[in-house]
């Protein structure tokens, strides 16, 4: 009985001893893990080589070594990235959404000096287009871009919204495009000068050809006709290049309020003769009060180009419907013809310079391939949009959309 009692007591003591060790191991293990989480060193914690937790601790230690290793690598990469960001020769800076400067690189510092928030930068630049891209209300647009001129240099300014852990920052960069701009200006000036120089000789040649036409015998007149056709084409080319130059350089552009009805009527009356010659009916119904704010001369030019094409590419006896209207705060102009149409593979390219669907037909008709690119430029200058729908053999519809400014 006594022996049984002693054995039981002994067993109880041994169990208590193991329970106590197990509890201590768990406490140590928890402390160890907490130290890892808190990123502290573990030297002071003692582990029993033969303890329950020894193997587990060894595995955790291996994991910890691996984490430490990854941390070192990550820190290295972070430093490298920071260095790269700092020394990149493009001025770059991060701002918090409420405008505090978070980080700027060396080029940014060199260009703008000691600024500490976005308002400092805005005040320094004083550019409407920069205010525009940094405006809070435009935050649906992820990427915003503008061009500014500052201290005699041109910059393409980009604003990207960077999202990280529910926080938003602005990354603003200033790419120096001065050299590109200079080349563009030289190219445009050269083209414009050459075109101007060509104008007078072409007029003189045309004048003399017309005199010669009256004196040449009937059987030689075909030569004069061919020369005249080519001179017409050259004259069209020169005036289209000059027009494109004017729109691109935004020179002599005057914004004013005008009635779109009058502009459409003017375009129709200027092209009435060509339409009549092909027995094409132009249908247009006046709309009440359609005031547009823009350059009336350029808008008229755009409508003339669209209408000229509609007449050119519509066979004899067809018709052209013109419509204007106001919807959803925008002004619309529609031009629908019953002409030859444009195959779908050409549609995305017809607004490019010198792009023509059928080279020989365009040439035959005195086309230059510049008409629609002029239209697109004019519409973009007015912050509008132009689209086209077409079906070969059925007709083409151009839709111009202008904001009410
Ligand atoms: P082009 O001087 O050759 O007319 P544009 O830039 O005005 O040059 O037009 C580009 C091309 O788009 C034309 O060559 C023509 O093939 C096509 N196009 C333009 N408008 C029409 C239209 N209303 N119907 C059919 N094709 C058209």
Tab-separated table of C-alpha atoms and ligand atoms in Angstrom:
chain	number	residue	atom	x	y	z
A	1	UNK	CA	0.000	0.000	0.000
A	2	UNK	CA	2.761	2.359	1.072
A	3	UNK	CA	4.794	1.238	-1.964
A	4	UNK	CA	1.888	1.881	-4.283
A	5	UNK	CA	1.399	5.289	-2.736
A	6	UNK	CA	5.093	6.158	-3.097
A	7	UNK	CA	5.101	5.003	-6.764
A	8	UNK	CA	2.030	7.099	-7.466
A	9	UNK	CA	3.566	10.115	-5.768
A	10	UNK	CA	6.752	9.605	-7.759
A	11	UNK	CA	4.812	9.363	-11.015
A	12	UNK	CA	2.931	12.491	-10.108
A	13	UNK	CA	6.159	14.349	-9.367
A	14	UNK	CA	7.738	13.196	-12.664
A	15	UNK	CA	4.603	14.270	-14.598
A	16	UNK	CA	4.627	17.644	-12.855
A	17	UNK	CA	8.303	18.054	-13.713
A	18	UNK	CA	7.621	17.366	-17.441
A	19	UNK	CA	4.532	19.532	-17.504
A	20	UNK	CA	6.586	22.335	-15.965
A	21	UNK	CA	9.367	21.852	-18.581
A	22	UNK	CA	6.857	21.727	-21.402
A	23	UNK	CA	5.225	24.921	-20.188
A	24	UNK	CA	8.634	26.625	-19.910
A	25	UNK	CA	9.498	25.466	-23.435
A	26	UNK	CA	6.265	26.885	-24.803
A	27	UNK	CA	6.883	30.176	-23.010
A	28	UNK	CA	10.448	30.287	-24.413
A	29	UNK	CA	9.230	29.368	-27.872
A	30	UNK	CA	6.611	32.110	-27.778
A	31	UNK	CA	9.216	34.620	-26.546
A	32	UNK	CA	11.525	33.512	-29.339
A	33	UNK	CA	8.873	33.949	-31.984
A	34	UNK	CA	7.921	37.343	-30.586
A	35	UNK	CA	11.555	38.394	-30.746
A	36	UNK	CA	11.677	37.328	-34.385
A	37	UNK	CA	8.495	39.257	-35.133
A	38	UNK	CA	9.899	42.313	-33.353
A	39	UNK	CA	13.143	41.878	-35.240
A	40	UNK	CA	15.323	41.602	-32.049
A	41	UNK	CA	18.434	39.558	-31.395
A	42	UNK	CA	17.938	36.306	-29.468
A	43	UNK	CA	21.189	35.801	-27.614
A	44	UNK	CA	19.690	35.961	-24.104
A	45	UNK	CA	17.230	33.159	-24.523
A	46	UNK	CA	18.497	29.821	-23.329
A	47	UNK	CA	17.355	26.548	-24.849
A	48	UNK	CA	17.824	23.047	-23.495
A	49	UNK	CA	19.683	20.920	-25.955
A	50	UNK	CA	17.498	18.023	-24.890
A	51	UNK	CA	14.406	20.170	-24.407
A	52	UNK	CA	11.103	19.413	-26.104
A	53	UNK	CA	11.415	22.478	-28.252
A	54	UNK	CA	14.989	22.014	-29.441
A	55	UNK	CA	14.227	20.647	-32.954
A	56	UNK	CA	11.437	23.166	-33.469
A	57	UNK	CA	13.763	25.968	-32.406
A	58	UNK	CA	16.402	24.748	-34.853
A	59	UNK	CA	13.869	24.884	-37.714
A	60	UNK	CA	12.660	28.309	-36.658
A	61	UNK	CA	16.288	29.448	-36.459
A	62	UNK	CA	16.806	28.307	-40.049
A	63	UNK	CA	13.698	30.242	-41.106
A	64	UNK	CA	15.003	33.239	-39.206
A	65	UNK	CA	18.378	33.001	-40.982
A	66	UNK	CA	16.568	32.864	-44.290
A	67	UNK	CA	14.459	35.911	-43.386
A	68	UNK	CA	17.608	37.750	-42.289
A	69	UNK	CA	19.215	36.849	-45.597
A	70	UNK	CA	16.233	38.099	-47.583
A	71	UNK	CA	16.167	41.275	-45.497
A	72	UNK	CA	19.795	42.026	-46.315
A	73	UNK	CA	19.137	41.422	-50.013
A	74	UNK	CA	16.037	43.585	-49.916
A	75	UNK	CA	17.877	46.410	-48.158
A	76	UNK	CA	20.629	46.217	-50.775
A	77	UNK	CA	18.076	46.416	-53.594
A	78	UNK	CA	16.263	49.259	-51.850
A	79	UNK	CA	19.515	51.227	-51.576
A	80	UNK	CA	20.352	50.505	-55.204
A	81	UNK	CA	16.907	51.662	-56.312
A	82	UNK	CA	17.151	54.775	-54.193
A	83	UNK	CA	20.571	55.565	-55.699
A	84	UNK	CA	19.248	54.947	-59.191
A	85	UNK	CA	16.205	57.153	-58.567
A	86	UNK	CA	18.417	59.848	-57.080
A	87	UNK	CA	20.940	59.931	-59.902
A	88	UNK	CA	18.593	59.494	-62.885
A	89	UNK	CA	19.158	62.557	-65.132
A	90	UNK	CA	15.394	63.288	-65.293
A	91	UNK	CA	13.981	65.522	-62.551
A	92	UNK	CA	11.614	63.338	-60.505
A	93	UNK	CA	9.757	63.824	-57.229
A	94	UNK	CA	7.159	62.054	-55.121
A	95	UNK	CA	4.471	64.080	-53.386
A	96	UNK	CA	1.782	62.873	-50.988
A	97	UNK	CA	-1.766	63.413	-52.184
A	98	UNK	CA	-2.080	66.450	-49.929
A	99	UNK	CA	1.004	67.922	-51.544
A	100	UNK	CA	3.906	67.225	-49.143
A	101	UNK	CA	7.229	66.446	-50.805
A	102	UNK	CA	8.205	62.849	-49.978
A	103	UNK	CA	11.277	62.368	-52.111
A	104	UNK	CA	13.105	64.253	-54.836
A	105	UNK	CA	16.124	63.293	-56.888
A	106	UNK	CA	19.279	65.236	-57.621
A	107	UNK	CA	18.111	66.585	-61.017
A	108	UNK	CA	14.860	67.807	-59.460
A	109	UNK	CA	16.778	69.552	-56.685
A	110	UNK	CA	19.102	71.163	-59.223
A	111	UNK	CA	16.187	72.404	-61.335
A	112	UNK	CA	13.824	73.631	-58.631
A	113	UNK	CA	16.032	74.118	-55.571
A	114	UNK	CA	14.614	73.832	-52.087
A	115	UNK	CA	10.908	73.205	-52.360
A	116	UNK	CA	8.970	71.268	-49.761
A	117	UNK	CA	5.504	70.898	-51.244
A	118	UNK	CA	3.495	70.908	-54.441
A	119	UNK	CA	2.227	74.465	-53.915
A	120	UNK	CA	5.837	75.736	-53.874
A	121	UNK	CA	6.356	74.045	-57.236
A	122	UNK	CA	3.090	75.461	-58.649
A	123	UNK	CA	4.032	78.962	-57.491
A	124	UNK	CA	7.471	78.609	-59.000
A	125	UNK	CA	6.237	77.444	-62.412
A	126	UNK	CA	3.071	79.578	-62.640
A	127	UNK	CA	1.681	77.540	-65.549
A	128	UNK	CA	-2.050	76.976	-66.087
A	129	UNK	CA	-1.438	73.570	-67.715
A	130	UNK	CA	0.558	72.445	-64.655
A	131	UNK	CA	-2.249	73.578	-62.316
A	132	UNK	CA	-4.566	71.563	-64.555
A	133	UNK	CA	-2.718	68.223	-64.247
A	134	UNK	CA	-2.236	68.562	-60.491
A	135	UNK	CA	-5.878	69.463	-59.840
A	136	UNK	CA	-7.565	67.157	-57.299
A	137	UNK	CA	-10.793	66.914	-59.269
A	138	UNK	CA	-9.027	65.274	-62.196
A	139	UNK	CA	-8.152	62.243	-60.061
A	140	UNK	CA	-9.982	59.767	-62.266
A	141	UNK	CA	-7.178	60.193	-64.773
A	142	UNK	CA	-4.300	57.940	-63.748
A	143	UNK	CA	-1.699	59.489	-66.001
A	144	UNK	CA	-1.647	63.168	-66.778
A	145	UNK	CA	0.653	64.907	-69.183
A	146	UNK	CA	1.416	68.398	-70.340
A	147	UNK	CA	4.169	70.409	-71.978
A	148	UNK	CA	5.566	73.514	-70.342
A	149	UNK	CA	8.227	76.061	-71.163
A	150	UNK	CA	10.364	77.140	-68.234
A	151	UNK	CA	13.584	79.137	-68.127
A	152	UNK	CA	13.917	78.884	-71.938
A	153	UNK	CA	13.614	75.106	-71.983
A	154	UNK	CA	10.708	72.824	-72.878
A	155	UNK	CA	9.578	69.975	-70.621
A	156	UNK	CA	7.165	67.125	-71.055
A	157	UNK	CA	5.615	66.892	-67.591
A	158	UNK	CA	4.096	63.600	-66.436
A	159	UNK	CA	2.051	62.974	-63.336
A	160	UNK	CA	1.475	59.354	-62.298
A	161	UNK	CA	-0.679	58.317	-59.385
A	162	UNK	CA	1.232	55.654	-57.424
A	163	UNK	CA	-0.822	53.538	-55.018
A	164	UNK	CA	0.908	51.731	-52.151
A	165	UNK	CA	-0.795	50.186	-49.098
A	166	UNK	CA	-3.957	52.286	-49.515
A	167	UNK	CA	-1.844	55.441	-49.785
A	168	UNK	CA	-1.666	57.530	-52.907
A	169	UNK	CA	1.329	59.533	-54.055
A	170	UNK	CA	2.044	61.644	-57.079
A	171	UNK	CA	5.160	60.896	-59.088
A	172	UNK	CA	6.000	63.973	-61.141
A	173	UNK	CA	8.710	63.939	-63.809
A	174	UNK	CA	10.093	66.651	-66.091
A	175	UNK	CA	11.554	65.303	-69.320
A	176	UNK	CA	13.636	67.910	-71.152
A	177	UNK	CA	12.401	67.977	-74.777
A	178	UNK	CA	14.069	71.242	-75.807
A	179	UNK	CA	16.231	69.696	-78.539
A	180	UNK	CA	13.252	67.809	-79.974
A	181	UNK	CA	11.197	71.012	-79.964
A	182	UNK	CA	14.002	72.949	-81.668
A	183	UNK	CA	14.215	70.341	-84.443
A	184	UNK	CA	10.431	70.444	-84.836
A	185	UNK	CA	10.498	74.239	-85.061
A	186	UNK	CA	13.345	74.208	-87.638
A	187	UNK	CA	11.506	71.558	-89.677
A	188	UNK	CA	8.217	73.454	-89.559
A	189	UNK	CA	9.912	76.753	-90.452
A	190	UNK	CA	11.721	75.129	-93.367
A	191	UNK	CA	8.532	73.554	-94.716
A	192	UNK	CA	6.616	76.773	-94.296
A	193	UNK	CA	9.359	78.857	-96.010
A	194	UNK	CA	9.660	76.445	-98.944
A	195	UNK	CA	5.880	76.397	-99.353
A	196	UNK	CA	5.711	80.206	-99.308
A	197	UNK	CA	8.521	80.408	-101.883
A	198	UNK	CA	6.665	77.961	-104.148
A	199	UNK	CA	3.431	79.937	-104.129
A	200	UNK	CA	4.491	82.770	-106.458
A	201	UNK	CA	6.267	80.682	-109.135
A	202	UNK	CA	3.269	78.346	-109.272
A	203	UNK	CA	0.863	81.247	-109.769
A	204	UNK	CA	3.086	82.672	-112.546
A	205	UNK	CA	3.392	79.284	-114.301
A	206	UNK	CA	-0.372	78.773	-114.082
A	207	UNK	CA	-1.023	82.237	-115.541
A	208	UNK	CA	1.260	81.657	-118.539
A	209	UNK	CA	-0.124	78.178	-119.123
A	210	UNK	CA	-3.620	79.670	-119.342
A	211	UNK	CA	-2.347	82.170	-121.949
A	212	UNK	CA	-0.644	79.394	-123.883
A	213	UNK	CA	-3.864	77.349	-123.788
A	214	UNK	CA	-5.545	79.937	-125.999
A	215	UNK	CA	-2.745	79.866	-128.559
A	216	UNK	CA	-1.948	76.185	-128.883
A	217	UNK	CA	-3.554	74.102	-131.631
A	218	UNK	CA	-6.365	71.706	-130.596
A	219	UNK	CA	-4.203	68.567	-130.908
A	220	UNK	CA	-1.658	69.909	-128.366
A	221	UNK	CA	-4.201	70.959	-125.728
A	222	UNK	CA	-3.986	67.630	-123.888
A	223	UNK	CA	-0.442	68.658	-122.801
A	224	UNK	CA	-1.713	71.897	-121.295
A	225	UNK	CA	-4.513	70.024	-119.512
A	226	UNK	CA	-2.001	67.614	-117.922
A	227	UNK	CA	0.313	70.453	-116.856
A	228	UNK	CA	-2.655	72.355	-115.382
A	229	UNK	CA	-3.787	69.304	-113.412
A	230	UNK	CA	-0.306	68.879	-111.918
A	231	UNK	CA	-0.022	72.566	-111.103
A	232	UNK	CA	-3.405	72.406	-109.353
A	233	UNK	CA	-2.147	69.471	-107.313
A	234	UNK	CA	1.029	71.336	-106.398
A	235	UNK	CA	-0.984	74.412	-105.409
A	236	UNK	CA	-3.279	72.271	-103.249
A	237	UNK	CA	-0.231	70.688	-101.639
A	238	UNK	CA	1.353	74.058	-100.898
A	239	UNK	CA	-1.824	75.502	-99.391
A	240	UNK	CA	-2.447	72.317	-97.326
A	241	UNK	CA	1.119	72.393	-95.970
A	242	UNK	CA	0.741	76.072	-95.045
A	243	UNK	CA	-2.598	75.375	-93.388
A	244	UNK	CA	-1.138	72.437	-91.422
A	245	UNK	CA	1.759	74.656	-90.344
A	246	UNK	CA	-0.640	77.340	-89.177
A	247	UNK	CA	-2.723	74.890	-87.132
A	248	UNK	CA	0.295	73.078	-85.683
A	249	UNK	CA	2.128	76.200	-84.668
A	250	UNK	CA	-1.140	77.666	-83.327
A	251	UNK	CA	-0.143	80.944	-85.002
A	252	UNK	CA	-2.777	83.646	-85.617
A	253	UNK	CA	-5.549	81.666	-83.985
A	254	UNK	CA	-8.454	83.759	-82.762
A	255	UNK	CA	-11.111	82.268	-80.519
A	256	UNK	CA	-14.516	83.943	-80.688
A	257	UNK	CA	-18.214	83.048	-80.457
A	258	UNK	CA	-19.917	82.299	-83.764
A	259	UNK	CA	-23.016	80.589	-85.112
A	260	UNK	CA	-22.221	77.126	-86.505
A	261	UNK	CA	-25.265	77.371	-88.839
A	262	UNK	CA	-23.570	80.227	-90.690
A	263	UNK	CA	-20.285	78.296	-90.999
A	264	UNK	CA	-22.032	75.228	-92.434
A	265	UNK	CA	-24.016	77.415	-94.889
A	266	UNK	CA	-20.770	79.136	-95.980
A	267	UNK	CA	-19.050	75.787	-96.595
A	268	UNK	CA	-22.077	74.611	-98.648
A	269	UNK	CA	-22.188	77.744	-100.780
A	270	UNK	CA	-18.425	77.527	-101.465
A	271	UNK	CA	-18.789	73.956	-102.734
A	272	UNK	CA	-22.223	74.203	-104.352
A	273	UNK	CA	-20.723	74.383	-107.849
A	274	UNK	CA	-18.707	71.138	-107.447
A	275	UNK	CA	-21.755	69.339	-106.017
A	276	UNK	CA	-24.010	70.551	-108.871
A	277	UNK	CA	-21.498	69.389	-111.476
A	278	UNK	CA	-21.907	65.852	-110.099
A	279	UNK	CA	-25.639	66.243	-109.524
A	280	UNK	CA	-25.114	65.660	-105.786
A	281	UNK	CA	-27.778	66.996	-103.441
A	282	UNK	CA	-26.587	68.559	-100.153
A	283	UNK	CA	-29.254	68.364	-97.442
A	284	UNK	CA	-28.978	70.692	-94.448
A	285	UNK	CA	-31.570	72.017	-92.034
A	286	UNK	CA	-30.718	75.046	-89.866
A	287	UNK	CA	-30.704	74.530	-86.096
A	288	UNK	CA	-31.622	77.285	-83.682
A	289	UNK	CA	-28.848	78.904	-81.726
A	290	UNK	CA	-25.743	76.802	-82.084
A	291	UNK	CA	-23.077	79.121	-80.806
A	292	UNK	CA	-19.570	77.731	-80.856
A	293	UNK	CA	-16.493	79.190	-79.250
A	294	UNK	CA	-13.512	78.713	-81.507
A	295	UNK	CA	-11.603	79.956	-84.522
A	296	UNK	CA	-14.373	80.366	-87.100
A	297	UNK	CA	-11.912	80.390	-90.012
A	298	UNK	CA	-10.359	77.070	-88.941
A	299	UNK	CA	-13.719	75.411	-88.244
A	300	UNK	CA	-14.875	76.540	-91.694
A	301	UNK	CA	-11.688	75.027	-93.170
A	302	UNK	CA	-12.389	71.716	-91.376
A	303	UNK	CA	-15.983	71.606	-92.693
A	304	UNK	CA	-14.793	72.476	-96.223
A	305	UNK	CA	-12.283	69.577	-96.139
A	306	UNK	CA	-14.927	67.098	-94.955
A	307	UNK	CA	-17.495	68.322	-97.482
A	308	UNK	CA	-14.946	68.390	-100.340
A	309	UNK	CA	-14.134	64.731	-99.625
A	310	UNK	CA	-17.815	63.818	-99.441
A	311	UNK	CA	-18.351	65.381	-102.912
A	312	UNK	CA	-15.122	63.869	-104.315
A	313	UNK	CA	-15.845	60.349	-103.149
A	314	UNK	CA	-19.606	60.287	-103.896
A	315	UNK	CA	-20.629	59.168	-107.394
A	316	UNK	CA	-22.907	61.240	-109.641
A	317	UNK	CA	-26.495	61.512	-108.381
A	318	UNK	CA	-25.702	60.746	-104.727
A	319	UNK	CA	-26.524	62.870	-101.712
A	320	UNK	CA	-24.843	64.341	-98.648
A	321	UNK	CA	-26.690	65.011	-95.391
A	322	UNK	CA	-25.277	67.553	-92.965
A	323	UNK	CA	-26.599	67.888	-89.431
A	324	UNK	CA	-25.627	69.892	-86.392
A	325	UNK	CA	-26.920	69.585	-82.857
A	326	UNK	CA	-26.285	69.955	-79.155
A	327	UNK	CA	-26.322	67.059	-76.728
A	328	UNK	CA	-24.915	66.410	-73.273
A	329	UNK	CA	-23.056	69.726	-73.198
A	330	UNK	CA	-21.388	69.018	-76.542
A	331	UNK	CA	-21.885	70.309	-80.050
A	332	UNK	CA	-22.059	67.811	-82.890
A	333	UNK	CA	-21.564	68.043	-86.635
A	334	UNK	CA	-22.476	65.074	-88.845
A	335	UNK	CA	-21.628	64.648	-92.528
A	336	UNK	CA	-23.070	61.522	-94.145
A	337	UNK	CA	-22.593	60.706	-97.820
A	338	UNK	CA	-23.776	57.934	-100.120
A	339	UNK	CA	-20.317	57.521	-101.652
A	340	UNK	CA	-17.805	54.760	-102.245
A	341	UNK	CA	-17.030	54.246	-98.530
A	342	UNK	CA	-13.718	53.293	-96.927
A	343	UNK	CA	-12.633	49.662	-96.337
A	344	UNK	CA	-12.409	49.003	-92.584
A	345	UNK	CA	-8.646	48.255	-92.585
A	346	UNK	CA	-7.935	51.847	-93.720
A	347	UNK	CA	-10.201	53.586	-91.200
A	348	UNK	CA	-7.666	53.810	-88.335
A	349	UNK	CA	-5.124	55.532	-90.618
A	350	UNK	CA	-7.072	58.027	-92.722
A	351	UNK	CA	-6.276	60.915	-90.335
A	352	UNK	CA	-2.527	60.417	-90.772
A	353	UNK	CA	-0.561	62.828	-92.947
A	354	UNK	CA	-0.335	61.805	-96.605
A	355	UNK	CA	-2.378	58.651	-95.995
A	356	UNK	CA	-4.657	57.896	-98.922
A	357	UNK	CA	-6.731	54.788	-99.544
A	358	UNK	CA	-6.188	54.684	-103.306
A	359	UNK	CA	-3.127	56.673	-104.423
A	360	UNK	CA	-3.987	57.009	-108.095
A	361	UNK	CA	-7.633	57.962	-107.422
A	362	UNK	CA	-6.624	60.567	-104.834
A	363	UNK	CA	-4.041	62.046	-107.251
A	364	UNK	CA	-6.567	62.042	-110.098
A	365	UNK	CA	-8.896	64.094	-107.926
A	366	UNK	CA	-6.230	66.600	-106.926
A	367	UNK	CA	-5.987	65.130	-103.409
A	368	UNK	CA	-2.928	65.570	-101.201
A	369	UNK	CA	-3.636	63.142	-98.367
A	370	UNK	CA	-3.413	66.076	-95.953
A	371	UNK	CA	-7.085	67.127	-95.810
A	372	UNK	CA	-8.185	64.909	-92.938
A	373	UNK	CA	-5.026	65.400	-90.891
A	374	UNK	CA	-5.700	69.159	-91.076
A	375	UNK	CA	-9.275	68.504	-89.885
A	376	UNK	CA	-8.049	66.373	-86.982
A	377	UNK	CA	-5.535	69.015	-85.916
A	378	UNK	CA	-8.168	71.750	-86.038
A	379	UNK	CA	-10.618	69.706	-83.974
A	380	UNK	CA	-7.955	68.783	-81.413
A	381	UNK	CA	-6.984	72.432	-81.135
A	382	UNK	CA	-10.591	73.034	-80.082
A	383	UNK	CA	-10.368	70.117	-77.590
A	384	UNK	CA	-12.892	68.198	-79.686
A	385	UNK	CA	-12.989	64.791	-81.262
A	386	UNK	CA	-13.575	63.358	-84.741
A	387	UNK	CA	-14.759	59.848	-85.585
A	388	UNK	CA	-15.689	58.050	-88.782
A	389	UNK	CA	-18.083	55.239	-89.711
A	390	UNK	CA	-17.993	53.803	-93.174
A	391	UNK	CA	-19.125	50.894	-95.284
A	392	UNK	CA	-17.652	50.281	-98.748
A	393	UNK	CA	-20.263	50.833	-101.431
A	394	UNK	CA	-22.745	52.412	-99.001
A	395	UNK	CA	-21.169	55.614	-97.740
A	396	UNK	CA	-19.209	57.383	-95.049
A	397	UNK	CA	-20.176	59.395	-92.001
A	398	UNK	CA	-17.857	61.799	-90.172
A	399	UNK	CA	-18.856	62.974	-86.696
A	400	UNK	CA	-17.212	66.010	-85.126
A	401	UNK	CA	-17.744	66.661	-81.450
A	402	UNK	CA	-16.848	70.036	-79.916
A	403	UNK	CA	-17.031	71.031	-76.261
A	404	UNK	CA	-19.170	74.050	-75.394
A	405	UNK	CA	-16.483	76.445	-74.168
B	1	LIG	P1	-7.209	63.298	-99.954
B	1	LIG	O1	-6.567	64.584	-100.291
B	1	LIG	O2	-6.589	62.132	-100.621
B	1	LIG	O3	-8.690	63.339	-100.069
B	1	LIG	P2	-7.686	63.227	-97.111
B	1	LIG	O4	-6.725	63.323	-95.968
B	1	LIG	O5	-8.700	64.276	-97.221
B	1	LIG	O6	-6.803	63.081	-98.393
B	1	LIG	O7	-8.411	61.833	-97.007
B	1	LIG	C1	-7.644	60.660	-96.822
B	1	LIG	C2	-8.294	59.494	-97.522
B	1	LIG	O8	-9.505	59.147	-96.849
B	1	LIG	C3	-8.690	59.775	-98.950
B	1	LIG	O9	-7.629	59.506	-99.823
B	1	LIG	C4	-9.862	58.843	-99.162
B	1	LIG	O10	-9.405	57.585	-99.584
B	1	LIG	C5	-10.468	58.686	-97.794
B	1	LIG	N1	-11.710	59.475	-97.632
B	1	LIG	C6	-11.853	60.647	-96.984
B	1	LIG	N2	-13.128	61.056	-96.985
B	1	LIG	C7	-13.834	60.125	-97.660
B	1	LIG	C8	-15.219	59.958	-97.992
B	1	LIG	N3	-16.157	60.852	-97.638
B	1	LIG	N4	-15.564	58.845	-98.679
B	1	LIG	C9	-14.646	57.930	-99.029
B	1	LIG	N5	-13.338	58.016	-98.745
B	1	LIG	C10	-12.924	59.099	-98.063
